[in-house]
CSV table of C-alpha atoms in Angstrom, one decimal:
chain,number,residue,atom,x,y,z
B,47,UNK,CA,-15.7,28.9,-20.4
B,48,UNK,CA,-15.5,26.7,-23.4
B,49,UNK,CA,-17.3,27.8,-26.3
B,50,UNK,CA,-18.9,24.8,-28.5
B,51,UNK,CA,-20.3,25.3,-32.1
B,52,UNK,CA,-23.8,23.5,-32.7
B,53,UNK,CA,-21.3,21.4,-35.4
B,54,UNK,CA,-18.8,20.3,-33.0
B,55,UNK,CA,-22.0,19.7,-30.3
B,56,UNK,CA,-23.3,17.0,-33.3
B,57,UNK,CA,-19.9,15.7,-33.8
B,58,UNK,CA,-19.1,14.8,-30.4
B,59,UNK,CA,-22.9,13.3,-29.6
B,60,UNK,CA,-22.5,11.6,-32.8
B,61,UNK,CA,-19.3,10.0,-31.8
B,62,UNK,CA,-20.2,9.3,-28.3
B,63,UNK,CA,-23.9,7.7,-29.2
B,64,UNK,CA,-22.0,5.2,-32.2
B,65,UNK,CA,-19.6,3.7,-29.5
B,66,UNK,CA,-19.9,0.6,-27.8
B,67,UNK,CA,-18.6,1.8,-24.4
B,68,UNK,CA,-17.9,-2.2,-23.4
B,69,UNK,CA,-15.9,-2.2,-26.6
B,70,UNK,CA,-14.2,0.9,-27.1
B,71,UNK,CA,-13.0,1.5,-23.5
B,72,UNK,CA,-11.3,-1.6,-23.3
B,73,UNK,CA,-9.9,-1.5,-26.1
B,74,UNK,CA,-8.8,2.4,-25.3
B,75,UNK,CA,-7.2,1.8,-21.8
B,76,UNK,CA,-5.5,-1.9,-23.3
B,77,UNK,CA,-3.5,0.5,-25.8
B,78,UNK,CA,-2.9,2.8,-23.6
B,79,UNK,CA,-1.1,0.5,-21.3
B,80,UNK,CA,0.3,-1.5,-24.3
B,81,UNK,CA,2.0,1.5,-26.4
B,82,UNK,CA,2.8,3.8,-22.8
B,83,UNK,CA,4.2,0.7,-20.6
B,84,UNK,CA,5.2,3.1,-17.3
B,85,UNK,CA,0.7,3.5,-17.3
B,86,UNK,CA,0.9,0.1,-16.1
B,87,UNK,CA,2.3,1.8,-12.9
B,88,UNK,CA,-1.3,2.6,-11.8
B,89,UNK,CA,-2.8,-0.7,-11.9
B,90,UNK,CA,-0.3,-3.2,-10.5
B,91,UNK,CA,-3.5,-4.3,-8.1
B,92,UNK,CA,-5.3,-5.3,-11.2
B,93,UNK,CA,-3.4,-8.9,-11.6
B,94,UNK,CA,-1.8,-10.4,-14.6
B,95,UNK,CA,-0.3,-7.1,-17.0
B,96,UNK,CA,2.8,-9.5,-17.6
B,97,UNK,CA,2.7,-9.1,-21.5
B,98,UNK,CA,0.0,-7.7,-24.5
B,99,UNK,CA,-2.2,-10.8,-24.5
B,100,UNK,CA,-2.6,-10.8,-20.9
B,101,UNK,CA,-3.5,-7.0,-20.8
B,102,UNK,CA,-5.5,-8.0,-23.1
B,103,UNK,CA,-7.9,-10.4,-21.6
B,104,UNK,CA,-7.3,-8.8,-18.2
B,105,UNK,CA,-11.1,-8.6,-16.8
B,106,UNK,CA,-10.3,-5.8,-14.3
B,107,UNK,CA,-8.8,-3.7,-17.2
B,108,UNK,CA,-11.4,-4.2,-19.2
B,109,UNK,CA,-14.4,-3.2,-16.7
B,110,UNK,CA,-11.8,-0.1,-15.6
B,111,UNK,CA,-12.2,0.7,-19.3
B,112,UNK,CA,-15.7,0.7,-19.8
B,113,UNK,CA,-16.2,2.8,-16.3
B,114,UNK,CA,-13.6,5.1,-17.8
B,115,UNK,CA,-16.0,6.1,-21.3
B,116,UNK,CA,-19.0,6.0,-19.0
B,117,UNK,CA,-17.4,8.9,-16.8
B,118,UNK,CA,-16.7,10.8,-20.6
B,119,UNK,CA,-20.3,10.1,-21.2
B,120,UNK,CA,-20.9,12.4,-18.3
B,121,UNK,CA,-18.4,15.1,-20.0
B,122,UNK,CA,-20.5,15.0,-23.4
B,123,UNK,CA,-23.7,15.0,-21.1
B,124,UNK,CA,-22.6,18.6,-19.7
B,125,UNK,CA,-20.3,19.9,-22.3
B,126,UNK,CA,-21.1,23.5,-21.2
B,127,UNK,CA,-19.6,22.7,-17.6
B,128,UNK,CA,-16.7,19.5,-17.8
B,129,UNK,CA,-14.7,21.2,-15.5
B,130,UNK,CA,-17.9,21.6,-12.9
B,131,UNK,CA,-18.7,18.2,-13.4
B,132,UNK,CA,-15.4,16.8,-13.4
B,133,UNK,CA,-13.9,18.5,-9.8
B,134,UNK,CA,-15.0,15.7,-7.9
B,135,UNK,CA,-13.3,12.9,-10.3
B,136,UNK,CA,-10.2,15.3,-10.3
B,137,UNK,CA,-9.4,15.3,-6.8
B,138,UNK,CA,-10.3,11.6,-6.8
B,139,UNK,CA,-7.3,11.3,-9.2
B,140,UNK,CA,-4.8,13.8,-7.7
B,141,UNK,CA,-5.4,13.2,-3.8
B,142,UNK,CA,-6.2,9.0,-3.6
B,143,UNK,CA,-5.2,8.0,-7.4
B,144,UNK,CA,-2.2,10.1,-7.3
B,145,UNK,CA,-2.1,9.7,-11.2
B,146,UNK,CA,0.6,11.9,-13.0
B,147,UNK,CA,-2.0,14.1,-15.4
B,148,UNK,CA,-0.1,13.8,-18.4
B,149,UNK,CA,-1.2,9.9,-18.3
B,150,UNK,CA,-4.7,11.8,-19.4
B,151,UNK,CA,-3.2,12.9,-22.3
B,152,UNK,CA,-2.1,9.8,-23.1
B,153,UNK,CA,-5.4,7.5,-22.4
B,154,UNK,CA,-6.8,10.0,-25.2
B,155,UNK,CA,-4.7,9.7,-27.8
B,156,UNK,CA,-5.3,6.1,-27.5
B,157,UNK,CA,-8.8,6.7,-27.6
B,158,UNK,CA,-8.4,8.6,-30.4
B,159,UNK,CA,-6.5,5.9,-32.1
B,160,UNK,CA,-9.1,3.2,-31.4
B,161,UNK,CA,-11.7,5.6,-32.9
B,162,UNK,CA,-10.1,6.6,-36.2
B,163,UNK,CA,-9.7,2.8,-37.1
B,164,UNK,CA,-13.0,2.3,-36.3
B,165,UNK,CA,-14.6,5.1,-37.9
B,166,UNK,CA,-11.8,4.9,-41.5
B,167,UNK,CA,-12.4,8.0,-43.4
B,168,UNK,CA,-15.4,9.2,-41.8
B,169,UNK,CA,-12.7,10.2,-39.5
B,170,UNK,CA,-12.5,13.6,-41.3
B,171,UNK,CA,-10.2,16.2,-40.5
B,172,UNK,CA,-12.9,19.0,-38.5
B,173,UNK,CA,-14.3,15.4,-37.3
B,174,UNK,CA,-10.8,14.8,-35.5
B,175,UNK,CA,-10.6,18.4,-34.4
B,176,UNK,CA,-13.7,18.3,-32.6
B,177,UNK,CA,-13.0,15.3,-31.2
B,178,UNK,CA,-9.7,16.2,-29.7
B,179,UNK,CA,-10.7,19.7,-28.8
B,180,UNK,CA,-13.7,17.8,-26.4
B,181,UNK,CA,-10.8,15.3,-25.2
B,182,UNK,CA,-8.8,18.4,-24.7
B,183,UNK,CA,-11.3,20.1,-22.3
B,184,UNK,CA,-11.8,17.0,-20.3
B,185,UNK,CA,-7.8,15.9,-19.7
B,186,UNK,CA,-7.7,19.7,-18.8
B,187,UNK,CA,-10.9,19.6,-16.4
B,188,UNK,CA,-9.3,16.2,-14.6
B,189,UNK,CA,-6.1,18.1,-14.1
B,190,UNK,CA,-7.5,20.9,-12.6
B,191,UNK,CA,-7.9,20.4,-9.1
B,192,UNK,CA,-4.3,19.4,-8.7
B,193,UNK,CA,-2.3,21.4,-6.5
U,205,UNK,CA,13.4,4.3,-25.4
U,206,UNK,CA,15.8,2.4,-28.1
U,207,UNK,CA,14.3,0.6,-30.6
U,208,UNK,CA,14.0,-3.1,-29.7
U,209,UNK,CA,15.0,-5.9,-33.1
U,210,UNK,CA,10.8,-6.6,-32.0
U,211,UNK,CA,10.6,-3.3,-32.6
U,212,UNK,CA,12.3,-2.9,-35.8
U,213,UNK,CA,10.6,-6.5,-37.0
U,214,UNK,CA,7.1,-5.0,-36.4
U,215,UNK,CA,8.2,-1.5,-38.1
U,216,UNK,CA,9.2,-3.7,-41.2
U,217,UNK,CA,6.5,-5.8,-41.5
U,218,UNK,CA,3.7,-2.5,-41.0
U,219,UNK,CA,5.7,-0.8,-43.3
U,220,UNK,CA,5.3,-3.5,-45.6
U,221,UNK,CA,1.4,-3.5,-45.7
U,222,UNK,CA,1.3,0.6,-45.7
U,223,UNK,CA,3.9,1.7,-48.1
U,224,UNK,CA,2.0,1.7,-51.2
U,225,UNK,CA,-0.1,3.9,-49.4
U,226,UNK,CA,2.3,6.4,-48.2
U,227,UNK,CA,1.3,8.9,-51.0
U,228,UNK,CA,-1.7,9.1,-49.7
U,229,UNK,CA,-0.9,8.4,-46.0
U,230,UNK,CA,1.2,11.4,-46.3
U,231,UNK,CA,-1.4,13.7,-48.0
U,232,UNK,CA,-3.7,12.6,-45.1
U,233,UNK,CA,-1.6,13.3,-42.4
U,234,UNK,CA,0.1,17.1,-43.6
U,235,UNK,CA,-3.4,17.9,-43.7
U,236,UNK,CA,-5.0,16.8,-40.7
U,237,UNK,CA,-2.4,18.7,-38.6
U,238,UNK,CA,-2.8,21.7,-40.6
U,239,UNK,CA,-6.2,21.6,-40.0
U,240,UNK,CA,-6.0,20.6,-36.3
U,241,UNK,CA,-3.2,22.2,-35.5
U,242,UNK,CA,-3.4,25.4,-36.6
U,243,UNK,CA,-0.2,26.8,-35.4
U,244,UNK,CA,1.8,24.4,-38.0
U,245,UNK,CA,0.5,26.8,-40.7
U,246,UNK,CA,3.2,29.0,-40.0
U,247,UNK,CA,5.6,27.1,-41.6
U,248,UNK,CA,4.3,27.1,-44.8
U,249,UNK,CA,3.0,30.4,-44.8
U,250,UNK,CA,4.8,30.8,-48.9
U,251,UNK,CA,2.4,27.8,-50.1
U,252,UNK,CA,-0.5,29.7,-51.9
U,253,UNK,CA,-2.7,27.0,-51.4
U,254,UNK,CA,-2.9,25.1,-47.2
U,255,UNK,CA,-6.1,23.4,-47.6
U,256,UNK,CA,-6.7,19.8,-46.9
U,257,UNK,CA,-6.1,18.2,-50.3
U,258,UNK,CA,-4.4,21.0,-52.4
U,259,UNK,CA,-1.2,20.5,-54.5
U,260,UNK,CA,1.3,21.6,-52.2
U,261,UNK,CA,0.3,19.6,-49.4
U,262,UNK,CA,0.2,16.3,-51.6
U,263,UNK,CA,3.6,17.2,-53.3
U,264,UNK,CA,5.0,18.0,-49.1
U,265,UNK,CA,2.6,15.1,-47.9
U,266,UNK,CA,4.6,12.5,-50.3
U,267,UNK,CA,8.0,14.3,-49.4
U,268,UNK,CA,7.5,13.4,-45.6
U,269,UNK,CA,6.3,10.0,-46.0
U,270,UNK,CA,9.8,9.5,-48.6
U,271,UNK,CA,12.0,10.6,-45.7
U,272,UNK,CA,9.9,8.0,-43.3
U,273,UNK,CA,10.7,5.3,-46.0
U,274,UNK,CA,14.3,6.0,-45.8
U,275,UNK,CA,14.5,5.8,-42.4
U,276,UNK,CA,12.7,2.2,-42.7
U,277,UNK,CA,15.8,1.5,-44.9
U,278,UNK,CA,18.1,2.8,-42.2
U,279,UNK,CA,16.2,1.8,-38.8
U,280,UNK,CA,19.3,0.2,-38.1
U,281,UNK,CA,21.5,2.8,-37.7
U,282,UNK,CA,18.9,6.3,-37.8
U,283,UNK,CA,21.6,9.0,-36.8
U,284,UNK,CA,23.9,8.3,-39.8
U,285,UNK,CA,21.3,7.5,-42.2
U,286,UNK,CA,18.9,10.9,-41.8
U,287,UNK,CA,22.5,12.9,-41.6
U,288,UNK,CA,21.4,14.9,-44.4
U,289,UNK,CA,17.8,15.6,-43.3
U,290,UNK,CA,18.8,16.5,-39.7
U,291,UNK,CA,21.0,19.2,-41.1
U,292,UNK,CA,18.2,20.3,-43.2
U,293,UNK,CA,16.1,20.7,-40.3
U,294,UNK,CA,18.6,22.0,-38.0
U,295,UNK,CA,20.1,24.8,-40.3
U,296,UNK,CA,17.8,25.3,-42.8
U,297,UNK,CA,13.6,24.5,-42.2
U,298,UNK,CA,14.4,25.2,-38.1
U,299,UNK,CA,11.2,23.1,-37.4
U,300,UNK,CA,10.7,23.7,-33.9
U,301,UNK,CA,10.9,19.7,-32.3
U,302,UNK,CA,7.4,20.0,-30.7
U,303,UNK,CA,6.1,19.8,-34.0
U,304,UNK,CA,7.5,16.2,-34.8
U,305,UNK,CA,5.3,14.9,-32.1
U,306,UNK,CA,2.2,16.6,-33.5
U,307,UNK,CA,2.8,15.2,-37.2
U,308,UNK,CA,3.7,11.6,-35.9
U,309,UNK,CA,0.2,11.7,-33.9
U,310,UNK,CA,-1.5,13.0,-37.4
U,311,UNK,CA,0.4,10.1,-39.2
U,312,UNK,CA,-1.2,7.1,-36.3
U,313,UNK,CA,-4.5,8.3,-36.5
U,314,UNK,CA,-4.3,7.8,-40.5
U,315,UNK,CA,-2.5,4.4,-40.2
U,316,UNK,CA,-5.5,3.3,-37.7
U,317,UNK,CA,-8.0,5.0,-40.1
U,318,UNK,CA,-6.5,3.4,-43.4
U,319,UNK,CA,-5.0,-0.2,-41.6
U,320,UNK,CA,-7.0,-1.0,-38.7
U,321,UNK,CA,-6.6,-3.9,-38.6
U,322,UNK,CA,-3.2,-3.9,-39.2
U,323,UNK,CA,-2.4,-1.6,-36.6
U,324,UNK,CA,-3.1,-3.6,-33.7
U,325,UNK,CA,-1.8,-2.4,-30.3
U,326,UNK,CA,1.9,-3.7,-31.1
U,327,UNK,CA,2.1,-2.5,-34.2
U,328,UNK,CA,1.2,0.9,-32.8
U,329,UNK,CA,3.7,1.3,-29.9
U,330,UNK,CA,6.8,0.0,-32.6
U,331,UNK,CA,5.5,2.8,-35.1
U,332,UNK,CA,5.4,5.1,-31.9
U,333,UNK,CA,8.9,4.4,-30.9
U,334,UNK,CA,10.6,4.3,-34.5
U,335,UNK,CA,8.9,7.9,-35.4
U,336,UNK,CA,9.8,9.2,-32.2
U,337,UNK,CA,13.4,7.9,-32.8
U,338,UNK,CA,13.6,9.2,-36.3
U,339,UNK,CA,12.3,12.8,-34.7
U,340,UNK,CA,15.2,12.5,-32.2
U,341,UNK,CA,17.4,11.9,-35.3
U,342,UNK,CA,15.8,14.8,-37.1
U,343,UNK,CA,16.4,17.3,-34.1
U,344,UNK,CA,19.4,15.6,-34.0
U,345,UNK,CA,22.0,18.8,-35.2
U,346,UNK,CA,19.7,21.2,-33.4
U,347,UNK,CA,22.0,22.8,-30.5
């Protein structure tokens, strides 16, 4: 079981509660397919991912991105159990998404990105540490059911 | 995953904005990984002083981001112009290559944090690619 301090508890609520989840996410899963190009591989039903500018303003990507910080929500909601929580999305992933789950890793970096130039310096060090130890636990918990 | 003349254009033109920063972009990033990565510690185990901030980490912190500068200079041709600093790293500081990867994240995060709007999408994938290139060159003389 993952052990949380009460600090990294605030830090990760306090993140989470200071996003716009129809700004970030979109902006997350854009990057993600703009800096990581074989991503793209999942989404070739979405429509036009021709070049950055029509990622970009790609409305399917950009609803896929807010649905994808609303399912972190839930991780943050039940930090004590992400892996509980997360089983069901996990096997959605492995056995109908058939995503590779290092693309996890990959989505959260980005987010990470997206969030340090949003947040500038108040992007402290512990801030970042926190915030990529919660990512950590969750790209581990959607891995998890993969066999 | 060669770098693209896009690639080195967008590289140029970042590095134009961020190198007067690069002290401190440098200082930012050696001590973020430090402190997020706690297993990078071992390498500097003879500095007396690893926290975020101190002396040696803005003296190594500038050193870094003076070896990313040169490679700017020499994105054309990375292999022969970090020749030098690959056999450092290969015979003498060892770094094991996993380590690049981490210090390169560190150094993104503090271009997004310090430039963000600078370091829109395409700026970020070029700066990917030409720090992942310049690790490759670094690890280069490994084995």
């Amino acid at each position: 079981m993952v052990e949380w301090t009460e600090q990294e508890r605030g830090i990760i609520n306090s993140i989470m509660g200071s996003l716009d989840y129809d700004d970030v996410g979109p902006k997350a899963l854009t990057r993600c397919l703009i800096v990581y190009p074989w991503t793209q591989r999942y989404f070739v039903a979405f429509g036009n991912l021709y070049n950055a500018e029509a990622i970009k303003t790609n409305p399917n990507i950009a609803a896929h991105g807010i649905k994808i910080l609303h399912g972190l929500d839930r991780a943050m909601k039940n930090m004590d159990d992400i892996k509980a929580t997360y089983a069901e999305l996990s096997v959605l992933h492995s056995e109908k998404l058939h995503v590779d789950p290092d693309n996890f890793r990959l989505l959260a970096d980005c987010l990470t990105i997206v969030i340090a130039a949003k947040m500038g310096n108040a992007f402290t060090p512990d801030i970042q540490g926190a915030w990529q130890k919660f990512l950590a636990v969750v790209v581990s918990a959607l891995g998890r059911q993969y066999h | 995953m060669s770098l693209t003349d896009t690639d080195k254009a967008a590289v140029r033109k970042l590095w134009g904005v961020i190198s007067k920063s690069s002290d401190a972009i440098g200082t930012d990033a050696l001590g973020r990984m430090l402190s997020v990565y706690p297993q990078t510690k071992t390498y500097f185990s003879h500095w007396p002083d690893l926290s975020y901030g101190s002396g040696p980490v803005k003296k190594h912190g500038k050193t870094i981001m003076d070896g990313v500068a040169l490679a700017v200079s020499k994105i054309d041709d990375l292999k022969k112009g970090l020749l030098e600093l690959s056999e450092l790293h290969a015979f003498k500081l060892r770094v094991d290559p996993s380590n690049f990867k981490i210090l390169t994240h560190c150094i993104l995060v503090v271009v997004a944090t310090k430039f963000p709007k600078e370091f829109t999408p395409e700026a970020h994938v070029a700066l990917d690619k030409f720090l992942a290139c310049l690790s490759l060159s670094l690890s280069e003389k490994y084995r």
